Structures are given as structure tokens and as C-alpha cells.
Amino acid sequence: MDVLYFAWVRERIGVPKEVVETQAKTVTDLVEELRGREERYAAAFADLSALRVAVDQELTEFDASLEGAREVAFFPPMTGG
Amino acid sequence: MKIAVQSEPFDLGAEASAFASGHRDMGAIVTFTGVVRDLARGDLDRMVIEHYPGMTLKALEKIANEARERWSLGDVLVIHRYGDLAPGEMIMMVATASPHRKDAFEAAEFLMDYLKSRAPFWKKEITSDGADWVAAKDEDEDALNRW
């Protein structure tokens, strides 16, 4: 699936988007997988309370299912307006 | 209803005027405009606004549609910019049209509160010292609870 990063999460991980082959069932499972990859992921995902997640472009929670998901995005709390 | 996400500036007068014309039953038009401010230390060079292209329009439409369900609105306008903006430049505007002033004001406030924390935009301030992402405030999230 496509995994997207925005704002400081993008800067910390170093890419805006990547394709991840995963069997993760939930967002939390995916986060655990990514954390185990490299230090930059562990750093970006150190504090999940500082992050928000969208699955298929809809804001959701970290316990959300990834069944059938094509796109997951991680980013800090939004600052629009 | 007009929802636009764009990098180029918008003409506040022309947008407000076009929005306000053509209704016979809307007694109240409220507009709000957000402007890049140099509040931190007076050395803001520019603000960079990042967004999530695939999600932004959908999120804005969802917020605008919710406002239309909650209040008696004849029309809603949301324009939000992204990219590089200088202090004093307009970032975004919302406008609401209603038969009644109270609905127009409340819906505009609702739109602003939700745009701040539920629309996928992120602001970064560039100063002579470096660059910092603007942090979301707890009160922005609290503001959603009153609706």
C-alpha cells in the first residue's frame, strides 16, 4: 500500500511517500512494523499522541483496520485556517 | 457551494461580491478572512503551507456539508491557499449566506474551528533563525467540543 507522510513526519522520515508491502491488520500493526525498520521511523513514531492518521484519505484512529486499504497517511495535528 | 484549494492569491472583494449577489432570500452574508501574521518575534520571512492533495477537498466538502446540515444556509464558500505566503497575505476565506444573521455567524465560526483542526493543512514559519512547524493548540481541539 502507499504510505504518505506530511509536515515534520515527512521531514523526519525523509520521503513524502513510499510503497510498503505489509500484512499489517491495523494502523498500529503498521506503525510497529515501520518502527522496527530504521531509527528514523522509530524517531518519527516515538509518540503516537503527537500524530494523526488517515486511511484512504479519511481521518481515523490508530486501531483502525487496514483491510482493503490502499493509502495510509501519517501527519502531525493539522494547523489549517 | 464553492470549495477551492489553490496556491495563487484570491481577490477578497470579488469573491465576497460574487458570493453575495444572486440571492433574493438571504438576509445575511458573513465573511471571514485569515491572514499571515508576524506575531512571534517580528522576523517572519514567510509561511509555507503544506497540504494533502488527495484529501483536502474531500475534508473541506465534508465540513461545509456538515455546516449546511446544522444551520439554515443558502450557500457556503471556502477558499484555502497552500504554498509560500508572505506576512500580510490572505491565507483563506470562508463565507456563509443565510436568511438570518445568527446562522450565518455561527456557521462561519463552526467552519473556522473545523478548518483549523480537521482540514489537512500544516503551517511552517520561516524566520531569519530557521524554520518551525506551527504546533496545534489544545484550545483548537477544545473549540470543536462546543459544537
PDB file of C-alpha atoms in Angstrom:
ATOM      1  CA  MET A   1       0.000   0.000   0.000  1.00  0.00           C
ATOM      2  CA  ASP A   2       1.002   3.628  -0.355  1.00  0.00           C
ATOM      3  CA  VAL A   3       2.217   5.257   2.838  1.00  0.00           C
ATOM      4  CA  LEU A   4       2.345   9.061   2.886  1.00  0.00           C
ATOM      5  CA  TYR A   5       3.990  11.437   5.341  1.00  0.00           C
ATOM      6  CA  PHE A   6       3.359  15.130   5.833  1.00  0.00           C
ATOM      7  CA  ALA A   7       4.961  18.096   7.617  1.00  0.00           C
ATOM      8  CA  TRP A   8       7.645  17.168  10.211  1.00  0.00           C
ATOM      9  CA  VAL A   9       6.830  13.457   9.862  1.00  0.00           C
ATOM     10  CA  ARG A  10       7.829  13.701   6.184  1.00  0.00           C
ATOM     11  CA  GLU A  11      10.998  15.583   7.108  1.00  0.00           C
ATOM     12  CA  ARG A  12      11.963  13.098   9.827  1.00  0.00           C
ATOM     13  CA  ILE A  13      11.411  10.047   7.646  1.00  0.00           C
ATOM     14  CA  GLY A  14      12.935  11.717   4.622  1.00  0.00           C
ATOM     15  CA  VAL A  15      10.395  10.821   1.922  1.00  0.00           C
ATOM     16  CA  PRO A  16       6.870  12.096   1.176  1.00  0.00           C
ATOM     17  CA  LYS A  17       5.593   8.731   0.004  1.00  0.00           C
ATOM     18  CA  GLU A  18       6.637   5.106  -0.290  1.00  0.00           C
ATOM     19  CA  VAL A  19       5.140   1.771  -1.209  1.00  0.00           C
ATOM     20  CA  VAL A  20       5.105  -0.636   1.737  1.00  0.00           C
ATOM     21  CA  GLU A  21       4.482  -4.363   1.380  1.00  0.00           C
ATOM     22  CA  THR A  22       2.782  -5.358   4.597  1.00  0.00           C
ATOM     23  CA  GLN A  23       0.417  -7.848   6.172  1.00  0.00           C
ATOM     24  CA  ALA A  24      -0.437  -5.405   8.969  1.00  0.00           C
ATOM     25  CA  LYS A  25      -4.065  -5.714  10.040  1.00  0.00           C
ATOM     26  CA  THR A  26      -4.355  -2.349  11.786  1.00  0.00           C
ATOM     27  CA  VAL A  27      -2.630   1.027  11.669  1.00  0.00           C
ATOM     28  CA  THR A  28      -0.924   0.207  14.985  1.00  0.00           C
ATOM     29  CA  ASP A  29       0.498  -3.012  13.461  1.00  0.00           C
ATOM     30  CA  LEU A  30       1.845  -0.999  10.533  1.00  0.00           C
ATOM     31  CA  VAL A  31       3.413   1.543  12.899  1.00  0.00           C
ATOM     32  CA  GLU A  32       5.120  -1.315  14.801  1.00  0.00           C
ATOM     33  CA  GLU A  33       6.499  -2.690  11.538  1.00  0.00           C
ATOM     34  CA  LEU A  34       7.811   0.696  10.442  1.00  0.00           C
ATOM     35  CA  ARG A  35       9.341   1.404  13.860  1.00  0.00           C
ATOM     36  CA  GLY A  36      11.373  -1.776  13.574  1.00  0.00           C
ATOM     37  CA  ARG A  37      12.835  -0.792  10.213  1.00  0.00           C
ATOM     38  CA  GLU A  38      15.208   2.057  10.942  1.00  0.00           C
ATOM     39  CA  GLU A  39      15.948   4.684  13.535  1.00  0.00           C
ATOM     40  CA  ARG A  40      14.300   7.477  11.502  1.00  0.00           C
ATOM     41  CA  TYR A  41      10.972   5.616  11.662  1.00  0.00           C
ATOM     42  CA  ALA A  42      11.362   4.895  15.369  1.00  0.00           C
ATOM     43  CA  ALA A  43      12.015   8.625  15.905  1.00  0.00           C
ATOM     44  CA  ALA A  44       9.037   9.740  13.828  1.00  0.00           C
ATOM     45  CA  PHE A  45       6.677   7.287  15.537  1.00  0.00           C
ATOM     46  CA  ALA A  46       8.079   7.700  19.052  1.00  0.00           C
ATOM     47  CA  ASP A  47       4.982   9.490  20.390  1.00  0.00           C
ATOM     48  CA  LEU A  48       1.725   8.494  18.716  1.00  0.00           C
ATOM     49  CA  SER A  49      -0.214  11.095  20.694  1.00  0.00           C
ATOM     50  CA  ALA A  50       1.638  13.687  18.578  1.00  0.00           C
ATOM     51  CA  LEU A  51       0.436  12.049  15.346  1.00  0.00           C
ATOM     52  CA  ARG A  52      -2.751  11.700  13.372  1.00  0.00           C
ATOM     53  CA  VAL A  53      -3.582   9.100  10.742  1.00  0.00           C
ATOM     54  CA  ALA A  54      -5.799   8.925   7.679  1.00  0.00           C
ATOM     55  CA  VAL A  55      -6.730   5.683   5.912  1.00  0.00           C
ATOM     56  CA  ASP A  56      -7.820   6.120   2.301  1.00  0.00           C
ATOM     57  CA  GLN A  57      -7.946   9.879   2.873  1.00  0.00           C
ATOM     58  CA  GLU A  58     -10.327   9.727   5.831  1.00  0.00           C
ATOM     59  CA  LEU A  59      -9.155  10.742   9.292  1.00  0.00           C
ATOM     60  CA  THR A  60      -9.280   7.752  11.635  1.00  0.00           C
ATOM     61  CA  GLU A  61      -7.804   6.208  14.804  1.00  0.00           C
ATOM     62  CA  PHE A  62      -4.674   4.095  15.227  1.00  0.00           C
ATOM     63  CA  ASP A  63      -6.700   0.967  15.981  1.00  0.00           C
ATOM     64  CA  ALA A  64      -8.434   1.238  12.584  1.00  0.00           C
ATOM     65  CA  SER A  65      -8.381  -1.802  10.306  1.00  0.00           C
ATOM     66  CA  LEU A  66      -6.234  -1.782   7.178  1.00  0.00           C
ATOM     67  CA  GLU A  67      -8.330  -4.391   5.410  1.00  0.00           C
ATOM     68  CA  GLY A  68      -8.666  -3.318   1.785  1.00  0.00           C
ATOM     69  CA  ALA A  69      -6.800  -0.057   2.468  1.00  0.00           C
ATOM     70  CA  ARG A  70      -4.811   1.416  -0.409  1.00  0.00           C
ATOM     71  CA  GLU A  71      -3.377   4.531   1.217  1.00  0.00           C
ATOM     72  CA  VAL A  72      -2.304   5.400   4.756  1.00  0.00           C
ATOM     73  CA  ALA A  73      -1.071   8.859   5.725  1.00  0.00           C
ATOM     74  CA  PHE A  74       0.714   9.956   8.903  1.00  0.00           C
ATOM     75  CA  PHE A  75       0.977  13.584   9.956  1.00  0.00           C
ATOM     76  CA  PRO A  76       1.011  15.912  12.974  1.00  0.00           C
ATOM     77  CA  PRO A  77      -2.210  17.569  14.202  1.00  0.00           C
ATOM     78  CA  MET A  78      -3.464  19.847  11.453  1.00  0.00           C
ATOM     79  CA  THR A  79      -2.996  23.617  11.508  1.00  0.00           C
ATOM     80  CA  GLY A  80      -5.292  24.994   8.846  1.00  0.00           C
ATOM     81  CA  GLY A  81      -7.328  28.177   8.829  1.00  0.00           C
TER      82      GLY A  81
ATOM     83  CA  MET B   1     -21.264  25.979  -2.953  1.00  0.00           C
ATOM     84  CA  LYS B   2     -17.682  26.756  -3.899  1.00  0.00           C
ATOM     85  CA  ILE B   3     -14.707  24.993  -2.323  1.00  0.00           C
ATOM     86  CA  ALA B   4     -11.265  25.864  -3.676  1.00  0.00           C
ATOM     87  CA  VAL B   5      -7.732  24.832  -2.718  1.00  0.00           C
ATOM     88  CA  GLN B   6      -5.161  26.880  -4.591  1.00  0.00           C
ATOM     89  CA  SER B   7      -1.651  28.312  -4.410  1.00  0.00           C
ATOM     90  CA  GLU B   8      -2.488  31.593  -6.133  1.00  0.00           C
ATOM     91  CA  PRO B   9      -3.919  34.611  -4.263  1.00  0.00           C
ATOM     92  CA  PHE B  10      -7.660  35.271  -4.305  1.00  0.00           C
ATOM     93  CA  ASP B  11      -9.489  38.584  -4.668  1.00  0.00           C
ATOM     94  CA  LEU B  12     -11.407  39.007  -1.411  1.00  0.00           C
ATOM     95  CA  GLY B  13     -13.649  41.776  -2.770  1.00  0.00           C
ATOM     96  CA  ALA B  14     -14.506  39.940  -5.974  1.00  0.00           C
ATOM     97  CA  GLU B  15     -15.152  36.646  -4.155  1.00  0.00           C
ATOM     98  CA  ALA B  16     -17.310  38.269  -1.460  1.00  0.00           C
ATOM     99  CA  SER B  17     -19.222  40.290  -4.012  1.00  0.00           C
ATOM    100  CA  ALA B  18     -19.897  37.316  -6.298  1.00  0.00           C
ATOM    101  CA  PHE B  19     -20.940  35.246  -3.281  1.00  0.00           C
ATOM    102  CA  ALA B  20     -23.327  37.925  -2.001  1.00  0.00           C
ATOM    103  CA  SER B  21     -25.090  38.512  -5.313  1.00  0.00           C
ATOM    104  CA  GLY B  22     -27.821  36.476  -6.911  1.00  0.00           C
ATOM    105  CA  HIS B  23     -29.841  35.634  -3.790  1.00  0.00           C
ATOM    106  CA  ARG B  24     -33.290  37.036  -3.053  1.00  0.00           C
ATOM    107  CA  ASP B  25     -33.849  35.240   0.235  1.00  0.00           C
ATOM    108  CA  MET B  26     -30.508  35.542   2.016  1.00  0.00           C
ATOM    109  CA  GLY B  27     -30.638  38.401   4.522  1.00  0.00           C
ATOM    110  CA  ALA B  28     -27.182  37.819   5.990  1.00  0.00           C
ATOM    111  CA  ILE B  29     -23.755  37.254   4.461  1.00  0.00           C
ATOM    112  CA  VAL B  30     -20.782  36.675   6.784  1.00  0.00           C
ATOM    113  CA  THR B  31     -17.198  36.514   5.509  1.00  0.00           C
ATOM    114  CA  PHE B  32     -14.058  35.669   7.437  1.00  0.00           C
ATOM    115  CA  THR B  33     -10.515  36.031   6.113  1.00  0.00           C
ATOM    116  CA  GLY B  34      -7.368  34.532   7.629  1.00  0.00           C
ATOM    117  CA  VAL B  35      -4.143  36.494   7.125  1.00  0.00           C
ATOM    118  CA  VAL B  36      -0.487  35.503   7.646  1.00  0.00           C
ATOM    119  CA  ARG B  37       0.597  37.305  10.791  1.00  0.00           C
ATOM    120  CA  ASP B  38       4.049  38.055  12.078  1.00  0.00           C
ATOM    121  CA  LEU B  39       3.283  37.694  15.756  1.00  0.00           C
ATOM    122  CA  ALA B  40       6.092  35.517  17.037  1.00  0.00           C
ATOM    123  CA  ARG B  41       9.105  37.820  17.016  1.00  0.00           C
ATOM    124  CA  GLY B  42       8.640  40.232  14.188  1.00  0.00           C
ATOM    125  CA  ASP B  43      11.089  38.437  11.928  1.00  0.00           C
ATOM    126  CA  LEU B  44       8.761  36.187   9.967  1.00  0.00           C
ATOM    127  CA  ASP B  45      10.049  35.936   6.422  1.00  0.00           C
ATOM    128  CA  ARG B  46       7.255  33.748   5.068  1.00  0.00           C
ATOM    129  CA  MET B  47       4.848  30.973   5.863  1.00  0.00           C
ATOM    130  CA  VAL B  48       4.818  27.711   3.937  1.00  0.00           C
ATOM    131  CA  ILE B  49       1.548  25.797   3.917  1.00  0.00           C
ATOM    132  CA  GLU B  50       1.643  22.112   3.056  1.00  0.00           C
ATOM    133  CA  HIS B  51      -1.485  20.083   2.370  1.00  0.00           C
ATOM    134  CA  TYR B  52      -2.624  16.563   1.471  1.00  0.00           C
ATOM    135  CA  PRO B  53      -3.860  16.985  -2.107  1.00  0.00           C
ATOM    136  CA  GLY B  54      -5.935  13.796  -2.254  1.00  0.00           C
ATOM    137  CA  MET B  55      -7.748  14.517   0.990  1.00  0.00           C
ATOM    138  CA  THR B  56      -8.029  18.296   1.276  1.00  0.00           C
ATOM    139  CA  LEU B  57     -11.028  18.936  -0.993  1.00  0.00           C
ATOM    140  CA  LYS B  58     -12.945  15.996   0.445  1.00  0.00           C
ATOM    141  CA  ALA B  59     -12.281  17.162   4.019  1.00  0.00           C
ATOM    142  CA  LEU B  60     -13.385  20.715   3.206  1.00  0.00           C
ATOM    143  CA  GLU B  61     -16.543  19.470   1.470  1.00  0.00           C
ATOM    144  CA  LYS B  62     -17.376  17.312   4.458  1.00  0.00           C
ATOM    145  CA  ILE B  63     -17.006  20.267   6.842  1.00  0.00           C
ATOM    146  CA  ALA B  64     -19.054  22.564   4.589  1.00  0.00           C
ATOM    147  CA  ASN B  65     -21.797  19.960   4.195  1.00  0.00           C
ATOM    148  CA  GLU B  66     -21.973  19.490   7.925  1.00  0.00           C
ATOM    149  CA  ALA B  67     -22.442  23.249   8.361  1.00  0.00           C
ATOM    150  CA  ARG B  68     -25.281  23.150   5.824  1.00  0.00           C
ATOM    151  CA  GLU B  69     -26.976  20.375   7.786  1.00  0.00           C
ATOM    152  CA  ARG B  70     -26.723  22.206  11.086  1.00  0.00           C
ATOM    153  CA  TRP B  71     -27.688  25.738  10.066  1.00  0.00           C
ATOM    154  CA  SER B  72     -30.092  27.309   7.640  1.00  0.00           C
ATOM    155  CA  LEU B  73     -27.636  28.245   4.897  1.00  0.00           C
ATOM    156  CA  GLY B  74     -28.319  29.211   1.307  1.00  0.00           C
ATOM    157  CA  ASP B  75     -24.679  28.972   0.287  1.00  0.00           C
ATOM    158  CA  VAL B  76     -21.158  28.324   1.592  1.00  0.00           C
ATOM    159  CA  LEU B  77     -17.754  29.384   0.224  1.00  0.00           C
ATOM    160  CA  VAL B  78     -14.346  28.103   1.329  1.00  0.00           C
ATOM    161  CA  ILE B  79     -11.055  29.109  -0.293  1.00  0.00           C
ATOM    162  CA  HIS B  80      -7.779  27.906   1.242  1.00  0.00           C
ATOM    163  CA  ARG B  81      -4.314  28.536  -0.131  1.00  0.00           C
ATOM    164  CA  TYR B  82      -1.137  26.464   0.107  1.00  0.00           C
ATOM    165  CA  GLY B  83       2.495  27.140  -0.769  1.00  0.00           C
ATOM    166  CA  ASP B  84       4.608  30.185   0.132  1.00  0.00           C
ATOM    167  CA  LEU B  85       2.862  33.196   1.674  1.00  0.00           C
ATOM    168  CA  ALA B  86       4.332  36.469   2.934  1.00  0.00           C
ATOM    169  CA  PRO B  87       3.177  38.248   6.142  1.00  0.00           C
ATOM    170  CA  GLY B  88       0.003  40.175   5.374  1.00  0.00           C
ATOM    171  CA  GLU B  89      -1.087  37.822   2.595  1.00  0.00           C
ATOM    172  CA  MET B  90      -4.523  36.263   2.819  1.00  0.00           C
ATOM    173  CA  ILE B  91      -4.405  32.522   3.560  1.00  0.00           C
ATOM    174  CA  MET B  92      -8.048  31.602   3.361  1.00  0.00           C
ATOM    175  CA  MET B  93     -11.616  32.829   3.455  1.00  0.00           C
ATOM    176  CA  VAL B  94     -14.995  31.427   4.329  1.00  0.00           C
ATOM    177  CA  ALA B  95     -18.371  32.951   3.562  1.00  0.00           C
ATOM    178  CA  THR B  96     -21.843  31.910   4.634  1.00  0.00           C
ATOM    179  CA  ALA B  97     -25.219  33.096   3.374  1.00  0.00           C
ATOM    180  CA  SER B  98     -28.343  32.653   5.460  1.00  0.00           C
ATOM    181  CA  PRO B  99     -31.776  34.202   5.834  1.00  0.00           C
ATOM    182  CA  HIS B 100     -30.678  35.034   9.388  1.00  0.00           C
ATOM    183  CA  ARG B 101     -27.601  36.691  10.867  1.00  0.00           C
ATOM    184  CA  LYS B 102     -27.225  34.236  13.765  1.00  0.00           C
ATOM    185  CA  ASP B 103     -26.994  31.212  11.462  1.00  0.00           C
ATOM    186  CA  ALA B 104     -24.524  32.969   9.170  1.00  0.00           C
ATOM    187  CA  PHE B 105     -22.211  33.939  12.051  1.00  0.00           C
ATOM    188  CA  GLU B 106     -22.395  30.608  13.870  1.00  0.00           C
ATOM    189  CA  ALA B 107     -21.840  28.572  10.717  1.00  0.00           C
ATOM    190  CA  ALA B 108     -18.805  30.722   9.807  1.00  0.00           C
ATOM    191  CA  GLU B 109     -17.317  30.110  13.267  1.00  0.00           C
ATOM    192  CA  PHE B 110     -18.018  26.402  13.004  1.00  0.00           C
ATOM    193  CA  LEU B 111     -16.296  26.289   9.598  1.00  0.00           C
ATOM    194  CA  MET B 112     -13.252  28.087  11.004  1.00  0.00           C
ATOM    195  CA  ASP B 113     -12.980  25.830  14.052  1.00  0.00           C
ATOM    196  CA  TYR B 114     -13.157  22.701  11.905  1.00  0.00           C
ATOM    197  CA  LEU B 115     -10.834  24.047   9.195  1.00  0.00           C
ATOM    198  CA  LYS B 116      -8.199  24.637  11.848  1.00  0.00           C
ATOM    199  CA  SER B 117      -8.062  21.074  13.162  1.00  0.00           C
ATOM    200  CA  ARG B 118      -9.790  18.803  10.635  1.00  0.00           C
ATOM    201  CA  ALA B 119      -8.590  20.023   7.248  1.00  0.00           C
ATOM    202  CA  PRO B 120      -5.193  18.559   6.254  1.00  0.00           C
ATOM    203  CA  PHE B 121      -3.053  21.708   6.181  1.00  0.00           C
ATOM    204  CA  TRP B 122       0.212  22.281   8.038  1.00  0.00           C
ATOM    205  CA  LYS B 123       1.890  25.650   8.522  1.00  0.00           C
ATOM    206  CA  LYS B 124       5.600  26.225   8.740  1.00  0.00           C
ATOM    207  CA  GLU B 125       7.062  29.572   9.740  1.00  0.00           C
ATOM    208  CA  ILE B 126      10.330  30.622   8.103  1.00  0.00           C
ATOM    209  CA  THR B 127      12.263  33.249  10.072  1.00  0.00           C
ATOM    210  CA  SER B 128      15.827  34.559   9.897  1.00  0.00           C
ATOM    211  CA  ASP B 129      16.649  31.968  12.592  1.00  0.00           C
ATOM    212  CA  GLY B 130      15.312  28.963  10.734  1.00  0.00           C
ATOM    213  CA  ALA B 131      12.081  27.111  10.157  1.00  0.00           C
ATOM    214  CA  ASP B 132       9.499  25.786  12.611  1.00  0.00           C
ATOM    215  CA  TRP B 133       6.256  23.885  12.146  1.00  0.00           C
ATOM    216  CA  VAL B 134       3.364  25.665  13.822  1.00  0.00           C
ATOM    217  CA  ALA B 135       2.095  23.435  16.647  1.00  0.00           C
ATOM    218  CA  ALA B 136      -1.614  22.782  17.042  1.00  0.00           C
ATOM    219  CA  LYS B 137      -3.003  24.226  20.259  1.00  0.00           C
ATOM    220  CA  ASP B 138      -5.115  22.351  22.803  1.00  0.00           C
ATOM    221  CA  GLU B 139      -7.699  25.118  22.619  1.00  0.00           C
ATOM    222  CA  ASP B 140      -8.110  24.467  18.879  1.00  0.00           C
ATOM    223  CA  GLU B 141      -9.223  20.936  19.699  1.00  0.00           C
ATOM    224  CA  ASP B 142     -11.322  22.177  22.635  1.00  0.00           C
ATOM    225  CA  ALA B 143     -13.058  24.622  20.294  1.00  0.00           C
ATOM    226  CA  LEU B 144     -14.615  21.656  18.448  1.00  0.00           C
ATOM    227  CA  ASN B 145     -16.370  20.473  21.600  1.00  0.00           C
ATOM    228  CA  ARG B 146     -18.689  23.460  21.742  1.00  0.00           C
ATOM    229  CA  TRP B 147     -20.377  22.335  18.525  1.00  0.00           C
TER     230      TRP B 147
END
